[in-house]
């Protein structure tokens, strides 16, 4: 287990008997961000929201700030800024905007933990800034680790900055690893729901529209991750996320489809013993666990009842149909800038699909062509990752005339 995520480095973040932990929510208007604010509201003795950031939803940002009274908010897009200022400045809330505002806010001295819940590559810079300023991170933004996981984790370990996963699979693995610091991991088993098109074949998928793809059976999430779940790219990104977060060789990561999403993931140890973390699928649980780490806090969420529905199924993923998972697996094994290129191409592909510019299966072709086009860099620097991201984005966008 990587020391960046080990229990011993994070004990100073204890919540009990202290002032509320001050949380900076990067991406407060999203699915994870709004659920985190629910958790904070339900536990006012433990948490307060100190910084809130949004991309463009000014109305929701204002509403959240009036309710939670952060000292600072960021609205990335300048449109809507006048309203935010008018509503919040008289309340003594600092309002920031513009291209560097996220990093500036991440460097603000007055918060204790960042919840990194921006979607996509845009989350990388502010998260790196939190690492640099030695703030523990509750990490939902998996793309940060997909793109530059080696650098982010190295810096976190060097700075002794705890990174506590929020992604449910990684939270599950993290929980299975508590108390196992010195025991070697034989295998990480990531569970996948299979998404809304489990069991479907390409002749069905070719006609899928975004309205179908946005209906996830078990989880209600932001649009990008919902499409990623339908294509299984999400599980591919999660394999790469796990590889860095837990410092394991790619050959030790396995994906298994488990449609009920009750087992959130598993760890197999050297003695063959397998530990699983289970519960009803509800993102508030891993969010709450990360915010309160290392403590568990009580809640009134519904419980899984073994006496009512005790059927749990498992099957291998169909990587011939859901080729995004195969592409992501290849990129993980190839390493270098391949995952960064994969991620950038995927972000453009999902954007194109959500705007009805390309079909469901075209997303995979775009990613494959972009991976073939962008030159491979074996040992990228951070600048190389940014360059590869830009190059991949431009090439992928050119394929669909964006
Ligand atoms: P979302 O689309 O609902 O919200 C995204 C948030 O990021 C919003 O607050 C938005 O304002 C902000 N944002 C978007 N683009 C931005 C940009 N360019 N600059 C600054 N801010 C920007 O997404 P989500 O579903 O909450 O997912 C957030 C992250 O958490 C993703 O990386 C996702 O993979 C991960 N995650 C989400 C879930 C879930 O259940 N939603 C589960 C596991 C992991
Ligand atoms: Mg997940």
Coordinates of N, CA and C and ligand atoms in Angstrom, one line a residue, residues 25-35 53-57 60 64 74-77 102 116-123 126 139-144 166-170 219-226 228-229 234 237-238 241 282-284 286-287 347, ligand 1:
X25 N -14.8 22.4 -1.4 CA -15.4 21.5 -2.4 C -15.2 22.1 -3.8
X26 N -14.3 21.4 -4.5 CA -14.0 21.8 -5.9 C -15.0 21.0 -6.8
X27 N -16.0 21.8 -7.3 CA -17.0 21.1 -8.1 C -18.3 20.9 -7.2
X28 N -18.6 22.0 -6.5 CA -19.7 21.8 -5.5 C -21.1 21.7 -6.2
X29 N -21.2 22.1 -7.4 CA -22.5 22.1 -8.1 C -22.8 20.8 -8.8
X30 N -21.8 19.9 -8.7 CA -22.0 18.6 -9.4 C -22.7 17.5 -8.5
X31 N -22.8 16.3 -9.1 CA -23.4 15.2 -8.4 C -22.7 14.9 -7.1
X32 N -21.4 14.8 -7.1 CA -20.6 14.5 -5.9 C -20.7 15.7 -5.0
X33 N -20.5 16.9 -5.5 CA -20.4 18.1 -4.7 C -21.7 18.4 -4.0
X34 N -22.9 18.2 -4.6 CA -24.1 18.4 -3.9 C -24.4 17.4 -2.8
X35 N -24.0 16.1 -3.1 CA -24.1 15.1 -2.1 C -23.2 15.3 -0.9
X53 N -16.6 25.8 -5.4 CA -16.3 26.2 -6.8 C -17.3 25.6 -7.7
X54 N -17.6 26.3 -8.8 CA -18.5 25.9 -9.8 C -17.9 26.3 -11.2
X55 N -18.3 25.6 -12.2 CA -17.9 26.0 -13.5 C -18.8 27.1 -14.0
X56 N -20.1 26.9 -14.1 CA -21.0 27.9 -14.7 C -22.3 28.1 -14.1
X57 N -22.7 27.2 -13.2 CA -24.0 27.2 -12.6 C -24.1 28.3 -11.4
X60 N -27.0 28.0 -8.7 CA -26.9 27.0 -7.6 C -25.7 27.3 -6.7
X64 N -26.1 27.6 -2.7 CA -25.2 26.8 -1.8 C -24.5 27.7 -0.8
X74 N -15.7 30.2 -6.1 CA -15.1 30.4 -7.4 C -16.2 30.1 -8.5
X75 N -16.4 31.0 -9.4 CA -17.2 30.7 -10.6 C -16.2 30.8 -11.8
X76 N -15.9 29.7 -12.4 CA -14.9 29.7 -13.5 C -15.3 30.6 -14.6
X77 N -16.5 30.4 -15.1 CA -17.0 31.2 -16.3 C -17.4 32.6 -15.8
X102 N -9.1 28.7 -9.8 CA -9.2 27.4 -9.1 C -7.9 27.1 -8.3
X116 N -12.0 16.9 -4.1 CA -11.7 17.1 -5.5 C -12.8 16.4 -6.3
X117 N -13.9 17.2 -6.6 CA -15.0 16.6 -7.3 C -15.4 17.4 -8.6
X118 N -14.3 18.0 -9.2 CA -14.5 18.5 -10.5 C -14.5 17.3 -11.5
X119 N -15.1 17.4 -12.6 CA -15.1 16.3 -13.5 C -14.0 16.6 -14.6
X120 N -13.2 15.6 -14.9 CA -12.3 15.6 -16.0 C -10.9 16.2 -15.7
X121 N -10.2 16.4 -16.8 CA -8.8 16.9 -16.7 C -8.7 18.3 -15.9
X122 N -9.8 19.0 -16.0 CA -9.8 20.4 -15.3 C -9.5 20.3 -13.8
X123 N -9.7 19.1 -13.3 CA -9.5 18.9 -11.8 C -8.0 18.8 -11.5
X126 N -5.9 22.2 -9.8 CA -6.2 22.5 -8.4 C -5.8 21.4 -7.4
X139 N -10.6 12.3 -2.9 CA -10.5 12.4 -4.3 C -11.6 11.7 -5.0
X140 N -12.5 12.4 -5.7 CA -13.5 11.9 -6.6 C -13.0 11.9 -8.0
X141 N -12.3 13.0 -8.3 CA -11.8 13.3 -9.7 C -10.8 12.3 -10.2
X142 N -11.3 11.1 -10.7 CA -10.4 10.0 -11.1 C -9.5 10.4 -12.2
X143 N -9.9 11.4 -13.1 CA -9.1 11.7 -14.3 C -7.8 12.3 -13.8
X144 N -7.7 12.9 -12.7 CA -6.4 13.4 -12.2 C -5.4 12.3 -12.1
X166 N -12.7 8.7 -3.0 CA -14.2 8.8 -2.9 C -14.9 7.9 -3.9
X167 N -14.3 7.6 -5.0 CA -14.8 6.7 -6.0 C -15.1 5.4 -5.2
X168 N -16.4 4.8 -5.4 CA -16.8 3.8 -4.5 C -15.9 2.6 -4.5
X169 N -15.4 2.2 -5.7 CA -14.6 1.0 -5.7 C -13.3 1.2 -5.0
X170 N -12.7 2.4 -5.1 CA -11.5 2.7 -4.5 C -11.6 2.9 -3.0
X219 N -26.8 3.9 -10.1 CA -26.2 5.1 -9.6 C -26.8 6.3 -10.3
X220 N -27.0 7.4 -9.6 CA -27.4 8.7 -10.3 C -26.2 9.6 -10.2
X221 N -25.6 9.9 -11.4 CA -24.3 10.6 -11.4 C -24.3 11.7 -12.5
X222 N -23.2 12.5 -12.6 CA -23.1 13.5 -13.6 C -23.1 12.8 -15.0
X223 N -23.3 13.6 -16.0 CA -23.5 13.1 -17.4 C -22.3 12.4 -17.9
X224 N -21.1 12.9 -17.7 CA -19.9 12.3 -18.3 C -19.6 10.9 -17.7
X225 N -19.7 10.8 -16.4 CA -19.4 9.5 -15.8 C -20.5 8.5 -16.1
X226 N -21.7 9.0 -16.3 CA -22.8 8.1 -16.7 C -22.6 7.5 -18.1
X228 N -19.6 7.2 -19.4 CA -18.4 6.3 -19.2 C -18.8 5.0 -18.6
X229 N -19.8 5.0 -17.8 CA -20.3 3.7 -17.2 C -21.0 2.9 -18.3
X234 N -15.5 3.9 -17.8 CA -15.4 4.3 -16.4 C -14.5 3.2 -15.7
X237 N -10.9 3.6 -16.6 CA -10.3 4.7 -15.9 C -10.0 4.3 -14.4
X238 N -11.0 3.6 -13.9 CA -10.8 3.1 -12.5 C -9.7 2.2 -12.3
X241 N -6.8 4.4 -12.2 CA -6.8 5.1 -10.9 C -6.3 4.2 -9.7
X282 N -24.7 4.0 -2.7 CA -25.1 5.3 -2.4 C -23.8 6.1 -2.2
X283 N -23.5 7.0 -3.1 CA -22.2 7.7 -3.0 C -22.0 8.5 -1.7
X284 N -23.1 8.8 -1.0 CA -22.9 9.6 0.2 C -22.0 8.8 1.2
X286 N -19.3 6.6 0.6 CA -17.8 6.9 0.4 C -17.5 8.3 0.6
X287 N -18.4 9.2 0.3 CA -18.1 10.7 0.5 C -17.9 10.9 2.0
X347 N -12.8 12.3 -23.3 CA -13.6 13.5 -22.9 C -14.2 14.1 -24.1
Ligands
LIG1 P1 -20.8 16.5 -12.5 O1 -20.8 16.8 -13.9 O2 -22.1 16.3 -11.8 O3 -20.1 17.8 -11.7 C1 -18.9 18.3 -12.1 C2 -18.5 19.5 -11.3 O4 -17.3 20.0 -11.8 C3 -19.5 20.6 -11.3 O5 -19.5 21.3 -10.1 C4 -18.9 21.6 -12.4 O6 -19.2 22.9 -12.2 C5 -17.5 21.3 -12.2 N1 -16.7 21.5 -13.5 C6 -17.0 20.9 -14.7 N2 -16.1 21.3 -15.6 C7 -15.3 22.2 -15.0 C8 -14.2 23.0 -15.5 N3 -13.8 22.9 -16.7 N4 -13.6 23.8 -14.6 C9 -14.0 23.8 -13.3 N5 -15.0 23.1 -12.8 C10 -15.7 22.3 -13.7 O7 -19.8 15.4 -12.2 P2 -19.8 14.3 -11.0 O8 -20.7 13.1 -11.4 O9 -20.1 14.9 -9.7 O10 -18.3 13.7 -11.0 C11 -17.3 14.5 -10.5 C12 -16.0 13.6 -10.5 O11 -16.3 12.5 -9.5 C13 -15.7 12.9 -11.8 O12 -14.3 12.8 -12.0 C14 -16.3 11.5 -11.6 O13 -15.6 10.6 -12.4 C15 -16.1 11.3 -10.2 N6 -17.1 10.3 -9.6 C16 -18.4 10.6 -9.6 C17 -19.3 9.7 -9.1 C18 -20.8 10.1 -9.0 O14 -21.5 9.3 -8.5 N7 -21.2 11.2 -9.6 C19 -18.9 8.5 -8.6 C20 -17.5 8.2 -8.6 C21 -16.6 9.1 -9.1

